[in-house]
Coordinates of C-alpha atoms and ligand atoms in Angstrom, one line a residue:
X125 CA 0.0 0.0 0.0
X126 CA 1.0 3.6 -0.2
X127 CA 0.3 5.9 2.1
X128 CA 0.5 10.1 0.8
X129 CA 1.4 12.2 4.4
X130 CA 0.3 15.8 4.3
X131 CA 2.6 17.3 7.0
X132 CA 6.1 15.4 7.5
X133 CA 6.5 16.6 11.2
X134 CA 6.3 14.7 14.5
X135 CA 3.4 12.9 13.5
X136 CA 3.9 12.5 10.0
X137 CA 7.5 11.3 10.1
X138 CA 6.3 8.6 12.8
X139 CA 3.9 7.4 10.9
X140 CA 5.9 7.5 8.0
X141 CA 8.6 4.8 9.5
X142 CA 5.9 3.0 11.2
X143 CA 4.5 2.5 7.6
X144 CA 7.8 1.6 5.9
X145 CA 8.6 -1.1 8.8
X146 CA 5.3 -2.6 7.9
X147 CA 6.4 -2.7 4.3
X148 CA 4.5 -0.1 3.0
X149 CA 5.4 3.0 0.5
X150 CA 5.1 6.5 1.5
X151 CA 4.9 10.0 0.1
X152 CA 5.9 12.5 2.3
X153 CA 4.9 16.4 1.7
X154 CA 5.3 19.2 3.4
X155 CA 4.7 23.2 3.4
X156 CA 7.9 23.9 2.2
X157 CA 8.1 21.6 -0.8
X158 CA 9.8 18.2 -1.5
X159 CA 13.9 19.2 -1.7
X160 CA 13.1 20.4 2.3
X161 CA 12.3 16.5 2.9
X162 CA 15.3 15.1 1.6
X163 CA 17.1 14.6 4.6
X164 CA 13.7 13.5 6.5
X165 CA 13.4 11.0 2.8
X166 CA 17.1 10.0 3.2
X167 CA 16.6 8.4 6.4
X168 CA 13.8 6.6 5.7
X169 CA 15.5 4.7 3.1
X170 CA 14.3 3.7 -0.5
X171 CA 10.2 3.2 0.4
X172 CA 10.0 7.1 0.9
X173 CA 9.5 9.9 -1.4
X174 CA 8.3 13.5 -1.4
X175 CA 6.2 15.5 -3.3
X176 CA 4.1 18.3 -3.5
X177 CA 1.2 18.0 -0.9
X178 CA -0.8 17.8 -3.8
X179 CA 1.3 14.8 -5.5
X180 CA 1.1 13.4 -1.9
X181 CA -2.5 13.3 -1.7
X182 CA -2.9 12.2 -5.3
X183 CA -0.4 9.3 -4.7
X184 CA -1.9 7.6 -1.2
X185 CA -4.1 5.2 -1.3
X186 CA -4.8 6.3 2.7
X187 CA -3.4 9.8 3.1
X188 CA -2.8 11.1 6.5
X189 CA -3.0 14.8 7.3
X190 CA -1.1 15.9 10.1
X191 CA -0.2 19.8 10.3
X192 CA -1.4 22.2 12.6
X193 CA -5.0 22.7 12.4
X194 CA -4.5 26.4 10.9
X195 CA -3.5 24.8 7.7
X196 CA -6.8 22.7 7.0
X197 CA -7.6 24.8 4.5
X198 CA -4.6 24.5 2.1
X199 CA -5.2 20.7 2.0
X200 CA -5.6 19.7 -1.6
X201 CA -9.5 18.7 -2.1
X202 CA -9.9 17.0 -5.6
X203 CA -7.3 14.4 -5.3
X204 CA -8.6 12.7 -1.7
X205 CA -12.2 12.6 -3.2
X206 CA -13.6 9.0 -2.2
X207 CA -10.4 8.1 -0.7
X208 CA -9.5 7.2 3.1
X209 CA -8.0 10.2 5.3
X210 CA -6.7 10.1 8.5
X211 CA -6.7 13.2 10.7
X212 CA -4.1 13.4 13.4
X213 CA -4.5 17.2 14.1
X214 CA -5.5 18.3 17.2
X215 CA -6.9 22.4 18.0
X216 CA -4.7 24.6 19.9
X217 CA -5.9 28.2 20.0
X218 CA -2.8 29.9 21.4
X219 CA -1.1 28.2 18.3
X220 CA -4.2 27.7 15.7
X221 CA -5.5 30.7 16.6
X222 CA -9.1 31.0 18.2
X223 CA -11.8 28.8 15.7
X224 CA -15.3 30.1 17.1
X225 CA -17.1 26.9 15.9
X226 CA -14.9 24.9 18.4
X227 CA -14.7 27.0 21.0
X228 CA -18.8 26.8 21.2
X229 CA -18.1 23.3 20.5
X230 CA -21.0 23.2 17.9
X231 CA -18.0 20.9 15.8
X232 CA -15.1 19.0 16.0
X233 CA -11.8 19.5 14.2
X234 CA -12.0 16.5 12.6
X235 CA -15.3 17.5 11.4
X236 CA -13.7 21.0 9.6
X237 CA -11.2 18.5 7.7
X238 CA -14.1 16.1 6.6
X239 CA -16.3 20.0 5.9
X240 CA -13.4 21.4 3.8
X241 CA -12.8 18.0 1.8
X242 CA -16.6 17.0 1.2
X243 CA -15.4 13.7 0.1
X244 CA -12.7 12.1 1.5
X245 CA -14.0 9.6 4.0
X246 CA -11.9 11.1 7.4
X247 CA -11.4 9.1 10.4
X248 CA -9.3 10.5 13.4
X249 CA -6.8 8.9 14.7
X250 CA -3.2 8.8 16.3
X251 CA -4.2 12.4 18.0
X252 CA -4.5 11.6 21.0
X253 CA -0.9 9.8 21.2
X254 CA 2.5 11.5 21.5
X255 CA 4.7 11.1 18.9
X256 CA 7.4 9.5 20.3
X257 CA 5.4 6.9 22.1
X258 CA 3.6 6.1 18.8
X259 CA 6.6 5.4 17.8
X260 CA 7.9 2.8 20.9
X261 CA 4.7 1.8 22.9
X262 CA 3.4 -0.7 19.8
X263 CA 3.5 -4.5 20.6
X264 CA 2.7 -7.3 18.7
X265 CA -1.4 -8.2 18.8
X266 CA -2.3 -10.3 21.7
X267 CA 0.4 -8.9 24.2
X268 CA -0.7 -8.4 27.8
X269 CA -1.7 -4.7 28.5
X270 CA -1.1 -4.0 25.2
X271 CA -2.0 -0.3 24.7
X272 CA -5.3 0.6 22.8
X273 CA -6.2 4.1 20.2
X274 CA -9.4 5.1 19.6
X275 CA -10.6 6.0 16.1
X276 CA -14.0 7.7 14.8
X277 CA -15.2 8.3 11.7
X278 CA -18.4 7.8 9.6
X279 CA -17.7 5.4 7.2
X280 CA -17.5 1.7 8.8
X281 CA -15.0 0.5 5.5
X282 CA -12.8 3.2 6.3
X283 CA -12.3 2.5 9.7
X284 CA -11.8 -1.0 9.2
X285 CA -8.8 -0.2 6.8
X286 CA -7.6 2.4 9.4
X287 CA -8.1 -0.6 12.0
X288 CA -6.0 -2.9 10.0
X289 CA -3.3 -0.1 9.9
X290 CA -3.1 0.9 13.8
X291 CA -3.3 -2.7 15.0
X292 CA -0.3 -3.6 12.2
X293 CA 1.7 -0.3 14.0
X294 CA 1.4 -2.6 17.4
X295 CA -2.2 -1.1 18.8
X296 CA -5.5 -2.3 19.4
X297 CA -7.7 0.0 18.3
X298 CA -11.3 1.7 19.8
X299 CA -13.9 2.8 18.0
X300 CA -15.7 5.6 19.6
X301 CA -18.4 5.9 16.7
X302 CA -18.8 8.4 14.3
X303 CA -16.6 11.3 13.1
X304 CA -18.2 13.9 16.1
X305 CA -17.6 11.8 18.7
X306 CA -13.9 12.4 17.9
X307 CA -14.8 15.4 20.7
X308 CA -14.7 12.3 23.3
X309 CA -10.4 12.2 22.7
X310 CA -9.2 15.4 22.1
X311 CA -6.8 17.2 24.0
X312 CA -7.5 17.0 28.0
X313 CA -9.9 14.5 28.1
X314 CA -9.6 11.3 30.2
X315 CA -8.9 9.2 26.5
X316 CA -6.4 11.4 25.4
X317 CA -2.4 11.2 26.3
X318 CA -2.8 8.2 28.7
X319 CA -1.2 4.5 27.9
X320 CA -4.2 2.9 28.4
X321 CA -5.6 -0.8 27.1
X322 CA -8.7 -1.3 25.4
X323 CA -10.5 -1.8 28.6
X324 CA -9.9 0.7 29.9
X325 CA -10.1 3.4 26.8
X326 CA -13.4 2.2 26.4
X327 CA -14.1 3.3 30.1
X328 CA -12.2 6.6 29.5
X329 CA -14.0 7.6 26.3
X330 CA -17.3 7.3 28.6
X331 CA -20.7 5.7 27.7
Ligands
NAP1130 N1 3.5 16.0 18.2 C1 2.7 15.1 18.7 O1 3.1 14.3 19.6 C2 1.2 15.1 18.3 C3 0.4 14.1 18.9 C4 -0.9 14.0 18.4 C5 -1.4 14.9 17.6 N2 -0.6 15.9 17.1 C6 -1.3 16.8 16.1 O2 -0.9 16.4 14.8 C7 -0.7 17.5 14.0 C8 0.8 17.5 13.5 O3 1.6 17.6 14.7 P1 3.2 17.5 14.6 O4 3.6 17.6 16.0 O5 3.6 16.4 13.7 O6 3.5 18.9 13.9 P2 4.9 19.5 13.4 O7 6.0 18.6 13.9 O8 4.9 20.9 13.7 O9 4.8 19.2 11.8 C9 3.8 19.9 11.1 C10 4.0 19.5 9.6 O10 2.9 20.1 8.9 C11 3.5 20.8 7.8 N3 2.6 21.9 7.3 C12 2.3 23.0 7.9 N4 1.5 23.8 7.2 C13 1.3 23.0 6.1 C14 0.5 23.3 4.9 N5 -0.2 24.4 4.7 N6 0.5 22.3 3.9 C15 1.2 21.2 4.1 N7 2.0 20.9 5.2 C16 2.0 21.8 6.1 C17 4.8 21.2 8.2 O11 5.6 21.5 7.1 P3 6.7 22.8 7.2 O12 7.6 22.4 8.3 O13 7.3 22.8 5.8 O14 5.9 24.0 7.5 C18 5.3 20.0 9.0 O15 5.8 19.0 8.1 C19 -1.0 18.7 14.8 O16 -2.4 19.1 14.5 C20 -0.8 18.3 16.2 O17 -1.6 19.0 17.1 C21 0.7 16.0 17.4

């Protein structure tokens, strides 16, 4: 599979060697263009490229976008119609600036992505998980106390191939239901941050 990243940060570069170690391709993009990944491209080895953020999104068959939640509305529309994207971004107004539709909490920021793409089918995940600990926490399925993520999104296909991708990372997976109830793990609440098994997710994202 290949997997497009719009933002090659924390997040994206994670999820970027996570994805190579499982035998997968990616296509990493960024704001400043492709030659500023080719260090980041380098290290990952001969199963990474870079391209424009629109090449990105045209080339993954799941495409992640991960970039601070300001930049939502420079991600590329026509080329993730149909296809599954994953939204890592989380909303911080002293850094995103102040979004009045999340501060009344009448949506979700998952919800903007899925509202500016029309459609993509979106399911949030990996947000509520440091990068560096997405990066070292996974363990092969079955492990005791192995740690769980929660995902949400609208479209049940989608989340099963976003399912397959988290558990091959080394995580069980969550679902807490549809795309809005992405609200129950963002930043602060009892689901987000904490190394916690499926169990006791499910008890953290509350009934
Ligand atoms: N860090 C974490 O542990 C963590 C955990 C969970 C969720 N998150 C969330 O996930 C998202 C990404 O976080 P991060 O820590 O990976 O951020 P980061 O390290 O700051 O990286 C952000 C990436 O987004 C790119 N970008 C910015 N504006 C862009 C645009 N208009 N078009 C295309 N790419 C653009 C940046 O490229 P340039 O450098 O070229 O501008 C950079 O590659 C954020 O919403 C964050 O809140 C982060």
């Amino acid at each position: 599979m290949r997997i497009g990243l719009i933002g090659s940060g924390r997040i994206g570069s994670t999820v970027a060697r996570l994805a190579i170690a499982q035998g997968h391709d990616v296509v990493l993009s960024n704001s400043r263009g492709p030659d500023s990944l080719a260090d980041l491209v380098a290290s990952l080895g001969p199963h990474a490229s870079a391209a424009t953020s629109t090449g990105a999104a045209a080339a993954g068959d799941i495409v992640v976008v991960t970039i601070p939640l300001r930049a939502v509305p420079d991600v590329p529309v026509e080329p993730l119609a149909g296809k599954v994207v994953i939204d890592t971004n989380n909303y911080y107004p002293q850094r995103d600036g102040h979004i009045t539709a999340l501060d009344s909490g009448e949506t979700t920021s998952a919800e903007l992505l899925a509202a500016h793409l029309g459609d993509a089918r979106v399911v949030k995940a990996f947000n509520s998980i440091e990068a560096s600990q997405l990066l070292n926490d996974g363990q092969p399925a079955g492990s005791p106390d192995r740690r769980a993520l929660p995902i949400a999104g609208d479209d049940a296909d989608a989340k099963k191939v976003v399912t397959e991708l988290i558990d091959s990372f080394g995580y069980d997976v969550v679902d807490a239901g549809p795309l809005a109830e992405g609200r129950r793990f963002e930043p602060s609440t009892p689901a987000s941050g904490a190394r916690l098994t499926a169990d006791s997710l499910r008890v953290a994202l509350g009934p």
